[in-house]
PDB file of C-alpha atoms in Angstrom:
ATOM      1  CA  MET A  63     -32.249  13.022  33.786  1.00 51.00           C
ATOM      2  CA  ILE A  64     -33.683  12.254  30.388  1.00 59.00           C
ATOM      3  CA  GLY A  65     -37.448  12.659  30.110  1.00 72.00           C
ATOM      4  CA  LEU A  66     -39.709  10.632  27.861  1.00 78.00           C
ATOM      5  CA  GLU A  67     -40.129  13.545  25.467  1.00 78.00           C
ATOM      6  CA  ASP A  68     -36.447  13.409  24.635  1.00 70.00           C
ATOM      7  CA  PHE A  69     -36.792   9.848  23.449  1.00 70.00           C
ATOM      8  CA  MET A  70     -39.735  10.902  21.301  1.00 73.00           C
ATOM      9  CA  HIS A  71     -38.000  13.952  19.832  1.00 77.00           C
ATOM     10  CA  ARG A  72     -34.614  12.531  18.935  1.00 79.00           C
ATOM     11  CA  LEU A  73     -33.154   9.244  17.814  1.00 80.00           C
ATOM     12  CA  PRO A  74     -29.861   8.294  19.472  1.00 81.00           C
ATOM     13  CA  ASN A  75     -27.618   9.465  16.597  1.00 84.00           C
ATOM     14  CA  ASP A  76     -29.187  12.921  16.517  1.00 86.00           C
ATOM     15  CA  VAL A  77     -26.765  14.630  18.884  1.00 87.00           C
ATOM     16  CA  GLY A  78     -26.370  18.066  17.267  1.00 89.00           C
ATOM     17  CA  GLY A  79     -26.716  20.747  19.945  1.00 87.00           C
ATOM     18  CA  GLN A  80     -27.214  18.226  22.749  1.00 86.00           C
ATOM     19  CA  PRO A  81     -25.373  18.413  26.065  1.00 85.00           C
ATOM     20  CA  SER A  82     -22.213  16.355  25.731  1.00 87.00           C
ATOM     21  CA  PRO A  83     -19.163  15.150  27.608  1.00 84.00           C
ATOM     22  CA  GLU A  84     -16.042  17.284  27.390  1.00 88.00           C
ATOM     23  CA  PHE A  85     -14.271  17.486  24.084  1.00 90.00           C
ATOM     24  CA  ALA A  86     -10.902  15.772  23.738  1.00 91.00           C
ATOM     25  CA  ARG A  87      -8.782  15.603  20.580  1.00 93.00           C
ATOM     26  CA  VAL A  88      -8.735  11.811  20.486  1.00 92.00           C
ATOM     27  CA  GLU A  89      -7.031   9.831  17.725  1.00 93.00           C
ATOM     28  CA  HIS A  90      -7.399   6.065  17.347  1.00 92.00           C
ATOM     29  CA  GLU A  91      -5.444   3.612  15.208  1.00 93.00           C
ATOM     30  CA  LEU A  92      -7.948   1.104  13.815  1.00 95.00           C
ATOM     31  CA  ALA A  93      -7.646  -2.557  14.785  1.00 93.00           C
ATOM     32  CA  PRO A  94      -7.388  -4.889  11.767  1.00 94.00           C
ATOM     33  CA  TRP A  95     -10.994  -6.078  12.148  1.00 96.00           C
ATOM     34  CA  GLU A  96     -12.192  -2.470  12.333  1.00 96.00           C
ATOM     35  CA  ARG A  97     -10.417  -1.658   9.078  1.00 97.00           C
ATOM     36  CA  ARG A  98     -11.993  -4.734   7.481  1.00 98.00           C
ATOM     37  CA  CYS A  99     -15.382  -3.676   8.818  1.00 98.00           C
ATOM     38  CA  HIS A 100     -14.941  -0.313   7.115  1.00 97.00           C
ATOM     39  CA  ALA A 101     -13.938  -2.010   3.851  1.00 97.00           C
ATOM     40  CA  LEU A 102     -16.961  -4.308   4.149  1.00 98.00           C
ATOM     41  CA  ALA A 103     -19.234  -1.278   4.510  1.00 97.00           C
ATOM     42  CA  ASP A 104     -17.827   0.206   1.302  1.00 95.00           C
ATOM     43  CA  VAL A 105     -18.176  -3.071  -0.590  1.00 96.00           C
ATOM     44  CA  LEU A 106     -21.767  -3.610   0.604  1.00 97.00           C
ATOM     45  CA  ASP A 107     -22.510  -0.086  -0.622  1.00 94.00           C
ATOM     46  CA  TYR A 108     -20.935  -0.799  -4.069  1.00 94.00           C
ATOM     47  CA  HIS A 109     -23.107  -3.885  -4.365  1.00 94.00           C
ATOM     48  CA  LYS A 110     -26.212  -1.832  -3.484  1.00 94.00           C
ATOM     49  CA  LEU A 111     -26.871  -4.266  -0.671  1.00 96.00           C
ATOM     50  CA  ILE A 112     -26.518  -1.842   2.264  1.00 97.00           C
ATOM     51  CA  SER A 113     -26.099   1.879   1.591  1.00 95.00           C
ATOM     52  CA  THR A 114     -24.359   4.314   3.954  1.00 93.00           C
ATOM     53  CA  GLU A 115     -27.711   5.731   5.014  1.00 92.00           C
ATOM     54  CA  GLU A 116     -29.189   2.266   5.565  1.00 96.00           C
ATOM     55  CA  LYS A 117     -26.193   1.411   7.726  1.00 95.00           C
ATOM     56  CA  ARG A 118     -26.710   4.578   9.773  1.00 93.00           C
ATOM     57  CA  ARG A 119     -30.378   3.719  10.247  1.00 94.00           C
ATOM     58  CA  GLY A 120     -29.368   0.183  11.123  1.00 96.00           C
ATOM     59  CA  VAL A 121     -27.182   1.572  13.902  1.00 95.00           C
ATOM     60  CA  GLU A 122     -30.047   3.814  15.006  1.00 92.00           C
ATOM     61  CA  GLY A 123     -32.234   0.704  15.114  1.00 93.00           C
ATOM     62  CA  LEU A 124     -29.950  -0.943  17.659  1.00 94.00           C
ATOM     63  CA  GLY A 125     -31.412   1.438  20.223  1.00 90.00           C
ATOM     64  CA  ALA A 126     -29.860   3.907  22.637  1.00 87.00           C
ATOM     65  CA  GLU A 127     -28.664   1.378  25.190  1.00 91.00           C
ATOM     66  CA  VAL A 128     -26.796  -0.833  22.722  1.00 93.00           C
ATOM     67  CA  ILE A 129     -25.389   2.204  20.893  1.00 91.00           C
ATOM     68  CA  GLY A 130     -24.136   3.533  24.218  1.00 89.00           C
ATOM     69  CA  ARG A 131     -22.311   0.327  25.021  1.00 94.00           C
ATOM     70  CA  LEU A 132     -20.745  -0.567  21.682  1.00 95.00           C
ATOM     71  CA  SER A 133     -17.755   1.107  20.050  1.00 94.00           C
ATOM     72  CA  TYR A 134     -18.029   2.733  16.629  1.00 94.00           C
ATOM     73  CA  TYR A 135     -17.239  -0.305  14.461  1.00 96.00           C
ATOM     74  CA  GLU A 136     -18.929  -2.715  16.859  1.00 97.00           C
ATOM     75  CA  ARG A 137     -22.146  -0.841  16.049  1.00 96.00           C
ATOM     76  CA  TRP A 138     -21.484  -1.166  12.338  1.00 97.00           C
ATOM     77  CA  ALA A 139     -20.870  -4.913  12.549  1.00 98.00           C
ATOM     78  CA  ALA A 140     -23.990  -5.400  14.686  1.00 97.00           C
ATOM     79  CA  ALA A 141     -26.054  -3.314  12.262  1.00 97.00           C
ATOM     80  CA  PHE A 142     -24.772  -5.326   9.277  1.00 98.00           C
ATOM     81  CA  ALA A 143     -25.813  -8.570  10.921  1.00 98.00           C
ATOM     82  CA  VAL A 144     -29.325  -7.280  11.649  1.00 97.00           C
ATOM     83  CA  LEU A 145     -29.746  -5.758   8.184  1.00 98.00           C
ATOM     84  CA  LEU A 146     -28.563  -8.961   6.475  1.00 98.00           C
ATOM     85  CA  PHE A 147     -31.113 -10.936   8.538  1.00 97.00           C
ATOM     86  CA  GLN A 148     -33.858  -8.500   7.550  1.00 97.00           C
ATOM     87  CA  LYS A 149     -32.934  -8.815   3.883  1.00 97.00           C
ATOM     88  CA  GLY A 150     -32.985 -12.586   4.107  1.00 96.00           C
ATOM     89  CA  VAL A 151     -29.334 -12.838   3.084  1.00 97.00           C
ATOM     90  CA  LEU A 152     -28.275 -14.480   6.348  1.00 97.00           C
ATOM     91  CA  THR A 153     -30.147 -16.162   9.168  1.00 97.00           C
ATOM     92  CA  PRO A 154     -29.375 -15.793  12.873  1.00 97.00           C
ATOM     93  CA  THR A 155     -28.855 -19.553  13.191  1.00 97.00           C
ATOM     94  CA  GLY A 156     -26.569 -19.669  10.171  1.00 97.00           C
ATOM     95  CA  LEU A 157     -24.468 -16.822  11.519  1.00 97.00           C
ATOM     96  CA  ALA A 158     -24.286 -18.367  14.981  1.00 97.00           C
ATOM     97  CA  GLU A 159     -23.042 -21.628  13.482  1.00 98.00           C
ATOM     98  CA  LYS A 160     -20.478 -19.844  11.344  1.00 97.00           C
ATOM     99  CA  MET A 161     -19.262 -17.884  14.374  1.00 96.00           C
ATOM    100  CA  LYS A 162     -18.754 -21.105  16.323  1.00 95.00           C
ATOM    101  CA  GLU A 163     -16.778 -22.545  13.430  1.00 96.00           C
ATOM    102  CA  VAL A 164     -14.621 -19.403  13.074  1.00 94.00           C
ATOM    103  CA  GLU A 165     -14.049 -19.230  16.815  1.00 92.00           C
ATOM    104  CA  ALA A 166     -12.920 -22.861  16.920  1.00 91.00           C
ATOM    105  CA  ARG A 167     -10.610 -22.262  13.970  1.00 90.00           C
ATOM    106  CA  LEU A 168      -9.071 -19.174  15.603  1.00 85.00           C
ATOM    107  CA  ALA A 169      -8.633 -21.081  18.868  1.00 82.00           C
ATOM    108  CA  ALA A 170      -6.863 -23.871  16.977  1.00 82.00           C
ATOM    109  CA  GLY A 171      -4.620 -21.238  15.414  1.00 75.00           C
ATOM    110  CA  THR A 172      -5.219 -22.216  11.793  1.00 56.00           C
TER     111      THR A 172
ATOM    112  CA  MET B 248     -29.609   3.939  36.616  1.00 33.00           C
ATOM    113  CA  HIS B 249     -30.081   5.680  33.317  1.00 38.00           C
ATOM    114  CA  ASP B 250     -27.224   8.065  33.193  1.00 38.00           C
ATOM    115  CA  HIS B 251     -26.770   7.836  29.428  1.00 41.00           C
ATOM    116  CA  ASP B 252     -23.100   8.341  29.220  1.00 41.00           C
ATOM    117  CA  HIS B 253     -22.963   7.356  25.570  1.00 42.00           C
ATOM    118  CA  ASP B 254     -19.291   7.955  25.062  1.00 44.00           C
ATOM    119  CA  HIS B 255     -17.639   5.783  27.617  1.00 42.00           C
ATOM    120  CA  LYS B 256     -16.828   3.122  25.041  1.00 48.00           C
ATOM    121  CA  GLU B 257     -16.714   4.959  21.757  1.00 48.00           C
ATOM    122  CA  ILE B 258     -13.115   4.122  21.067  1.00 51.00           C
ATOM    123  CA  GLY B 259     -12.613   0.766  19.395  1.00 50.00           C
ATOM    124  CA  ALA B 260     -11.710  -2.175  21.579  1.00 45.00           C
ATOM    125  CA  ALA B 261      -8.254  -3.494  20.715  1.00 42.00           C
ATOM    126  CA  ALA B 262      -8.377  -7.075  22.028  1.00 43.00           C
ATOM    127  CA  PRO B 263      -9.547  -9.787  19.618  1.00 56.00           C
ATOM    128  CA  GLY B 264     -12.880 -11.164  20.660  1.00 90.00           C
ATOM    129  CA  TYR B 265     -16.515 -11.395  19.736  1.00 95.00           C
ATOM    130  CA  PHE B 266     -16.375  -8.719  17.066  1.00 95.00           C
ATOM    131  CA  ASP B 267     -13.284 -10.136  15.350  1.00 95.00           C
ATOM    132  CA  ILE B 268     -15.241 -13.361  15.040  1.00 96.00           C
ATOM    133  CA  LEU B 269     -18.410 -11.619  13.888  1.00 97.00           C
ATOM    134  CA  GLN B 270     -16.523  -9.632  11.245  1.00 97.00           C
ATOM    135  CA  ALA B 271     -14.721 -12.715   9.907  1.00 97.00           C
ATOM    136  CA  SER B 272     -17.993 -14.680   9.883  1.00 98.00           C
ATOM    137  CA  LEU B 273     -19.897 -12.013   7.963  1.00 98.00           C
ATOM    138  CA  GLU B 274     -17.155 -11.869   5.339  1.00 98.00           C
ATOM    139  CA  GLU B 275     -17.011 -15.649   4.936  1.00 97.00           C
ATOM    140  CA  MET B 276     -20.761 -16.088   4.687  1.00 98.00           C
ATOM    141  CA  LEU B 277     -21.138 -13.312   2.110  1.00 98.00           C
ATOM    142  CA  ILE B 278     -18.396 -14.916   0.009  1.00 97.00           C
ATOM    143  CA  GLU B 279     -19.987 -18.369   0.366  1.00 97.00           C
ATOM    144  CA  ARG B 280     -23.278 -16.918  -0.840  1.00 96.00           C
ATOM    145  CA  LYS B 281     -21.411 -15.364  -3.805  1.00 95.00           C
ATOM    146  CA  ILE B 282     -22.507 -11.880  -2.782  1.00 95.00           C
ATOM    147  CA  LEU B 283     -18.890 -10.810  -2.363  1.00 96.00           C
ATOM    148  CA  GLN B 284     -15.984 -11.997  -4.490  1.00 96.00           C
ATOM    149  CA  PRO B 285     -12.955 -13.395  -2.708  1.00 96.00           C
ATOM    150  CA  GLY B 286     -10.381 -10.584  -2.445  1.00 97.00           C
ATOM    151  CA  GLU B 287     -12.878  -7.754  -2.661  1.00 97.00           C
ATOM    152  CA  ILE B 288     -12.405  -6.694   0.948  1.00 98.00           C
ATOM    153  CA  GLU B 289      -8.625  -6.743   0.446  1.00 98.00           C
ATOM    154  CA  ARG B 290      -8.919  -4.592  -2.678  1.00 97.00           C
ATOM    155  CA  GLN B 291     -11.001  -2.068  -0.771  1.00 97.00           C
ATOM    156  CA  LEU B 292      -8.458  -2.089   2.067  1.00 97.00           C
ATOM    157  CA  ASP B 293      -5.861  -1.063  -0.537  1.00 97.00           C
ATOM    158  CA  VAL B 294      -8.130   1.751  -1.732  1.00 96.00           C
ATOM    159  CA  LEU B 295      -8.585   2.974   1.833  1.00 96.00           C
ATOM    160  CA  ALA B 296      -4.837   2.852   2.459  1.00 96.00           C
ATOM    161  CA  SER B 297      -4.239   4.972  -0.643  1.00 96.00           C
ATOM    162  CA  ARG B 298      -6.330   7.865   0.691  1.00 96.00           C
ATOM    163  CA  THR B 299      -4.558  10.340   2.941  1.00 97.00           C
ATOM    164  CA  PRO B 300      -4.883  14.095   3.550  1.00 98.00           C
ATOM    165  CA  ALA B 301      -2.039  14.588   1.067  1.00 97.00           C
ATOM    166  CA  LEU B 302      -4.636  14.288  -1.711  1.00 98.00           C
ATOM    167  CA  GLY B 303      -6.774  17.048  -0.236  1.00 98.00           C
ATOM    168  CA  ALA B 304      -3.672  19.175   0.300  1.00 98.00           C
ATOM    169  CA  LYS B 305      -2.754  18.807  -3.375  1.00 98.00           C
ATOM    170  CA  VAL B 306      -6.223  20.022  -4.358  1.00 98.00           C
ATOM    171  CA  VAL B 307      -5.990  23.010  -2.001  1.00 98.00           C
ATOM    172  CA  ALA B 308      -2.531  24.008  -3.243  1.00 98.00           C
ATOM    173  CA  ARG B 309      -3.725  23.838  -6.833  1.00 98.00           C
ATOM    174  CA  ALA B 310      -6.728  26.035  -6.010  1.00 98.00           C
ATOM    175  CA  TRP B 311      -4.424  28.589  -4.380  1.00 98.00           C
ATOM    176  CA  THR B 312      -2.207  28.824  -7.454  1.00 98.00           C
ATOM    177  CA  ASP B 313      -4.626  28.320 -10.344  1.00 98.00           C
ATOM    178  CA  PRO B 314      -7.598  30.742 -10.284  1.00 98.00           C
ATOM    179  CA  ALA B 315      -9.491  28.919 -13.044  1.00 98.00           C
ATOM    180  CA  PHE B 316      -9.156  25.621 -11.183  1.00 98.00           C
ATOM    181  CA  ARG B 317     -10.316  27.317  -7.964  1.00 98.00           C
ATOM    182  CA  VAL B 318     -13.504  28.389  -9.726  1.00 98.00           C
ATOM    183  CA  ARG B 319     -14.109  24.911 -11.121  1.00 98.00           C
ATOM    184  CA  LEU B 320     -13.476  23.438  -7.669  1.00 98.00           C
ATOM    185  CA  LEU B 321     -16.022  25.723  -6.029  1.00 98.00           C
ATOM    186  CA  VAL B 322     -18.593  25.036  -8.753  1.00 98.00           C
ATOM    187  CA  ASP B 323     -18.278  21.225  -8.771  1.00 97.00           C
ATOM    188  CA  GLY B 324     -15.903  19.848  -6.155  1.00 97.00           C
ATOM    189  CA  ARG B 325     -16.026  16.274  -7.282  1.00 97.00           C
ATOM    190  CA  ARG B 326     -15.410  16.949 -10.951  1.00 97.00           C
ATOM    191  CA  ALA B 327     -12.479  19.267 -10.213  1.00 98.00           C
ATOM    192  CA  CYS B 328     -10.863  16.668  -7.941  1.00 97.00           C
ATOM    193  CA  GLU B 329     -11.342  13.994 -10.584  1.00 96.00           C
ATOM    194  CA  GLU B 330      -9.589  16.309 -13.013  1.00 96.00           C
ATOM    195  CA  LEU B 331      -6.521  15.999 -10.732  1.00 96.00           C
ATOM    196  CA  GLY B 332      -6.837  12.216 -10.770  1.00 94.00           C
ATOM    197  CA  VAL B 333      -8.532  11.842  -7.389  1.00 95.00           C
ATOM    198  CA  THR B 334     -11.215   9.234  -8.037  1.00 93.00           C
ATOM    199  CA  PHE B 335     -14.335   9.052  -5.881  1.00 92.00           C
ATOM    200  CA  TYR B 336     -14.789   5.448  -4.929  1.00 84.00           C
ATOM    201  CA  ASP B 337     -18.106   6.160  -3.259  1.00 82.00           C
ATOM    202  CA  ASP B 338     -21.316   7.655  -4.568  1.00 83.00           C
ATOM    203  CA  THR B 339     -20.944  11.064  -2.947  1.00 91.00           C
ATOM    204  CA  GLY B 340     -20.961  14.682  -4.049  1.00 95.00           C
ATOM    205  CA  LEU B 341     -18.422  17.206  -2.792  1.00 97.00           C
ATOM    206  CA  ILE B 342     -18.929  20.867  -1.963  1.00 98.00           C
ATOM    207  CA  VAL B 343     -15.771  22.871  -1.329  1.00 98.00           C
ATOM    208  CA  LEU B 344     -16.259  25.723   1.132  1.00 98.00           C
ATOM    209  CA  GLU B 345     -13.876  28.621   0.720  1.00 98.00           C
ATOM    210  CA  ASN B 346     -12.611  30.492   3.748  1.00 98.00           C
ATOM    211  CA  THR B 347     -12.294  34.253   3.262  1.00 98.00           C
ATOM    212  CA  PRO B 348     -11.168  37.109   5.511  1.00 97.00           C
ATOM    213  CA  THR B 349     -14.788  37.392   6.665  1.00 98.00           C
ATOM    214  CA  VAL B 350     -16.008  33.756   6.663  1.00 98.00           C
ATOM    215  CA  HIS B 351     -14.566  30.688   8.377  1.00 98.00           C
ATOM    216  CA  ASN B 352     -16.046  27.278   7.513  1.00 98.00           C
ATOM    217  CA  LEU B 353     -16.263  24.230   9.733  1.00 98.00           C
ATOM    218  CA  VAL B 354     -17.347  20.704   8.754  1.00 98.00           C
ATOM    219  CA  VAL B 355     -19.195  18.243  10.985  1.00 98.00           C
ATOM    220  CA  CYS B 356     -21.491  15.242  10.669  1.00 96.00           C
ATOM    221  CA  THR B 357     -23.959  15.507  13.532  1.00 95.00           C
ATOM    222  CA  LEU B 358     -25.723  12.222  12.751  1.00 92.00           C
ATOM    223  CA  CYS B 359     -22.682  10.017  12.343  1.00 90.00           C
ATOM    224  CA  SER B 360     -19.304  10.450  10.671  1.00 93.00           C
ATOM    225  CA  CYS B 361     -19.705  11.372   6.997  1.00 94.00           C
ATOM    226  CA  TYR B 362     -16.458  12.849   5.727  1.00 97.00           C
ATOM    227  CA  PRO B 363     -14.707  13.477   2.365  1.00 97.00           C
ATOM    228  CA  ARG B 364     -12.906  10.136   2.571  1.00 95.00           C
ATOM    229  CA  PRO B 365     -11.748   9.939  -1.067  1.00 95.00           C
ATOM    230  CA  LEU B 366      -9.691  13.096  -0.388  1.00 96.00           C
ATOM    231  CA  LEU B 367      -8.729  12.812   3.280  1.00 97.00           C
ATOM    232  CA  GLY B 368      -8.895   9.128   4.191  1.00 96.00           C
ATOM    233  CA  LEU B 369     -10.769   8.021   7.283  1.00 96.00           C
ATOM    234  CA  PRO B 370     -11.859  10.666   9.784  1.00 96.00           C
ATOM    235  CA  PRO B 371     -10.082  11.219  13.103  1.00 96.00           C
ATOM    236  CA  GLU B 372     -11.674   9.638  16.149  1.00 95.00           C
ATOM    237  CA  TRP B 373     -12.702  12.967  17.685  1.00 97.00           C
ATOM    238  CA  TYR B 374     -14.709  13.762  14.538  1.00 97.00           C
ATOM    239  CA  LYS B 375     -16.857  10.661  15.194  1.00 95.00           C
ATOM    240  CA  LEU B 376     -17.386  11.240  18.921  1.00 93.00           C
ATOM    241  CA  LYS B 377     -20.329  12.993  20.503  1.00 92.00           C
ATOM    242  CA  PRO B 378     -18.642  16.122  21.930  1.00 95.00           C
ATOM    243  CA  TYR B 379     -17.481  17.396  18.533  1.00 97.00           C
ATOM    244  CA  ARG B 380     -20.756  16.490  16.796  1.00 96.00           C
ATOM    245  CA  ALA B 381     -22.936  17.945  19.541  1.00 96.00           C
ATOM    246  CA  ARG B 382     -21.047  21.190  19.979  1.00 96.00           C
ATOM    247  CA  ALA B 383     -19.955  22.135  16.455  1.00 97.00           C
ATOM    248  CA  VAL B 384     -23.465  23.239  15.504  1.00 96.00           C
ATOM    249  CA  ILE B 385     -24.251  25.171  18.661  1.00 95.00           C
ATOM    250  CA  GLU B 386     -20.992  26.694  19.896  1.00 96.00           C
ATOM    251  CA  PRO B 387     -18.442  26.450  17.080  1.00 97.00           C
ATOM    252  CA  ARG B 388     -16.372  29.377  18.358  1.00 97.00           C
ATOM    253  CA  ALA B 389     -15.848  27.801  21.770  1.00 95.00           C
ATOM    254  CA  LEU B 390     -15.139  24.415  20.189  1.00 96.00           C
ATOM    255  CA  LEU B 391     -12.572  25.918  17.796  1.00 97.00           C
ATOM    256  CA  ALA B 392     -10.876  27.599  20.755  1.00 96.00           C
ATOM    257  CA  GLU B 393     -10.261  24.106  22.159  1.00 95.00           C
ATOM    258  CA  PHE B 394      -8.226  23.399  19.022  1.00 96.00           C
ATOM    259  CA  GLY B 395      -6.312  26.600  19.723  1.00 96.00           C
ATOM    260  CA  THR B 396      -8.120  28.333  16.880  1.00 97.00           C
ATOM    261  CA  ILE B 397      -9.364  31.779  17.788  1.00 96.00           C
ATOM    262  CA  ILE B 398     -11.712  33.208  15.183  1.00 96.00           C
ATOM    263  CA  PRO B 399     -12.197  36.962  15.596  1.00 95.00           C
ATOM    264  CA  ASP B 400     -15.737  38.017  16.492  1.00 95.00           C
ATOM    265  CA  ASP B 401     -16.138  39.926  13.224  1.00 96.00           C
ATOM    266  CA  VAL B 402     -15.508  36.742  11.199  1.00 98.00           C
ATOM    267  CA  GLU B 403     -18.637  34.717  10.533  1.00 98.00           C
ATOM    268  CA  ILE B 404     -18.421  30.980  11.264  1.00 98.00           C
ATOM    269  CA  ARG B 405     -20.434  28.720   8.951  1.00 98.00           C
ATOM    270  CA  VAL B 406     -20.958  25.109   9.975  1.00 98.00           C
ATOM    271  CA  ALA B 407     -21.699  22.541   7.261  1.00 98.00           C
ATOM    272  CA  ASP B 408     -23.437  19.339   8.382  1.00 97.00           C
ATOM    273  CA  SER B 409     -22.493  16.409   6.123  1.00 96.00           C
ATOM    274  CA  THR B 410     -24.823  13.699   4.834  1.00 92.00           C
ATOM    275  CA  SER B 411     -24.285  10.273   3.334  1.00 90.00           C
ATOM    276  CA  ALA B 412     -24.709  11.748  -0.144  1.00 92.00           C
ATOM    277  CA  LEU B 413     -22.954  15.110   0.245  1.00 95.00           C
ATOM    278  CA  ARG B 414     -19.550  15.796   1.774  1.00 96.00           C
ATOM    279  CA  PHE B 415     -17.688  19.032   2.461  1.00 98.00           C
ATOM    280  CA  LEU B 416     -14.056  20.127   2.285  1.00 98.00           C
ATOM    281  CA  VAL B 417     -12.750  23.460   3.552  1.00 98.00           C
ATOM    282  CA  LEU B 418     -10.520  25.480   1.244  1.00 98.00           C
ATOM    283  CA  PRO B 419      -8.434  27.300   3.862  1.00 98.00           C
ATOM    284  CA  LEU B 420      -7.034  30.801   3.478  1.00 98.00           C
ATOM    285  CA  ARG B 421      -3.595  30.817   1.883  1.00 98.00           C
ATOM    286  CA  PRO B 422      -1.150  32.064   4.511  1.00 97.00           C
ATOM    287  CA  GLU B 423       0.696  35.318   3.941  1.00 94.00           C
ATOM    288  CA  GLY B 424       4.343  35.235   2.983  1.00 94.00           C
ATOM    289  CA  THR B 425       3.945  32.260   0.652  1.00 96.00           C
ATOM    290  CA  ASP B 426       3.936  34.088  -2.687  1.00 95.00           C
ATOM    291  CA  ASP B 427       7.122  32.400  -3.850  1.00 96.00           C
ATOM    292  CA  TYR B 428       6.144  28.887  -2.713  1.00 97.00           C
ATOM    293  CA  THR B 429       5.735  26.102  -5.244  1.00 97.00           C
ATOM    294  CA  GLN B 430       2.520  24.058  -5.289  1.00 97.00           C
ATOM    295  CA  GLU B 431       4.342  21.266  -3.487  1.00 97.00           C
ATOM    296  CA  GLN B 432       5.609  23.583  -0.775  1.00 97.00           C
ATOM    297  CA  LEU B 433       2.119  24.957  -0.332  1.00 97.00           C
ATOM    298  CA  ALA B 434       0.603  21.464  -0.132  1.00 97.00           C
ATOM    299  CA  ASP B 435       3.064  20.659   2.653  1.00 97.00           C
ATOM    300  CA  LEU B 436       1.490  23.386   4.786  1.00 97.00           C
ATOM    301  CA  VAL B 437      -2.067  22.092   4.455  1.00 98.00           C
ATOM    302  CA  THR B 438      -3.178  19.794   7.273  1.00 97.00           C
ATOM    303  CA  ARG B 439      -6.104  17.422   7.577  1.00 98.00           C
ATOM    304  CA  ASP B 440      -7.497  19.540  10.377  1.00 98.00           C
ATOM    305  CA  ALA B 441      -7.314  22.694   8.258  1.00 98.00           C
ATOM    306  CA  MET B 442      -9.462  21.002   5.601  1.00 98.00           C
ATOM    307  CA  ILE B 443     -12.027  20.093   8.279  1.00 98.00           C
ATOM    308  CA  GLY B 444     -11.865  23.720   9.376  1.00 98.00           C
ATOM    309  CA  VAL B 445     -10.749  23.252  12.984  1.00 98.00           C
ATOM    310  CA  VAL B 446      -7.403  24.988  12.424  1.00 97.00           C
ATOM    311  CA  THR B 447      -6.010  27.519   9.973  1.00 97.00           C
ATOM    312  CA  VAL B 448      -2.981  27.070   7.743  1.00 97.00           C
ATOM    313  CA  ASN B 449       0.217  28.499   9.125  1.00 91.00           C
ATOM    314  CA  ALA B 450       3.268  29.184   6.964  1.00 86.00           C
ATOM    315  CA  ASN B 451       5.613  28.390   9.847  1.00 78.00           C
ATOM    316  CA  GLU B 452       4.659  24.800  10.380  1.00 65.00           C
ATOM    317  CA  ARG B 453       4.640  21.855   8.073  1.00 59.00           C
ATOM    318  CA  SER B 454       1.844  19.351   8.069  1.00 54.00           C
ATOM    319  CA  ALA B 455       3.779  16.266   9.249  1.00 49.00           C
ATOM    320  CA  ALA B 456       1.478  14.107   7.117  1.00 43.00           C
ATOM    321  CA  LYS B 457      -1.636  15.111   9.047  1.00 43.00           C
TER     322      LYS B 457
END
């Protein structure tokens, strides 16, 4: 049971020393979109648009529940979207429209 | 129910879906807004593909055979690596931590997954998951035992917690019986996991590109 104090004392990423599930020596081959997401993170950092630390805080800002449900690169992609909205680079409506367009294109196989 | 099992979905989903679409959309919109150049993501993918633990192993083998280089590496990790032609594509510093008969070093990133990527490539999945991050700082000896690494009680374990600006690489102990090895033969013994500090280097096994 997690008490309220724990939420006050630690943000979700701050897991050092916390009780944890059992350790397993897991390896994972990245999916193509995950590799691209990693490359995007590097490029955004080069352009001084989103630094590594900003990205980490962006993930933190998704909140414990979302962090718990998304995979590693899913969190990154979600954090990029939110950070780009905050910076005024993209708008939620613009992204939603683009996603519809991309989805339709993928469905059409072009 | 608030059970907070944060790790049940930490491993990336394989099926194409929402996040494939989101990723593609972010890329396209950033290119349309002229924030990214077309081809930039692809160029970075090539950079990422060029980074494997073989680079770190080359640095370690050089440090084992060249005492002056070893000193330069311990003083300024990044500059010494650059001397060997390993460029740092990100804006990070590097501290190399030398194992000795009395000190064993272990690297973690408790907050996320910072890692010496220019030298080792992308981190293994277990490095990014909660159990390793949570336990490395509080019970490193027990955690190392799960890798089959038994550190004697009279050897101190030092745990280095990485940040976005500062990364760590372990310089493992050179195994005995390797006096006549060439630098290349030595590099073949050095594994990714040894440079994270979760295993030691063994003269009887080759690294199999890990």
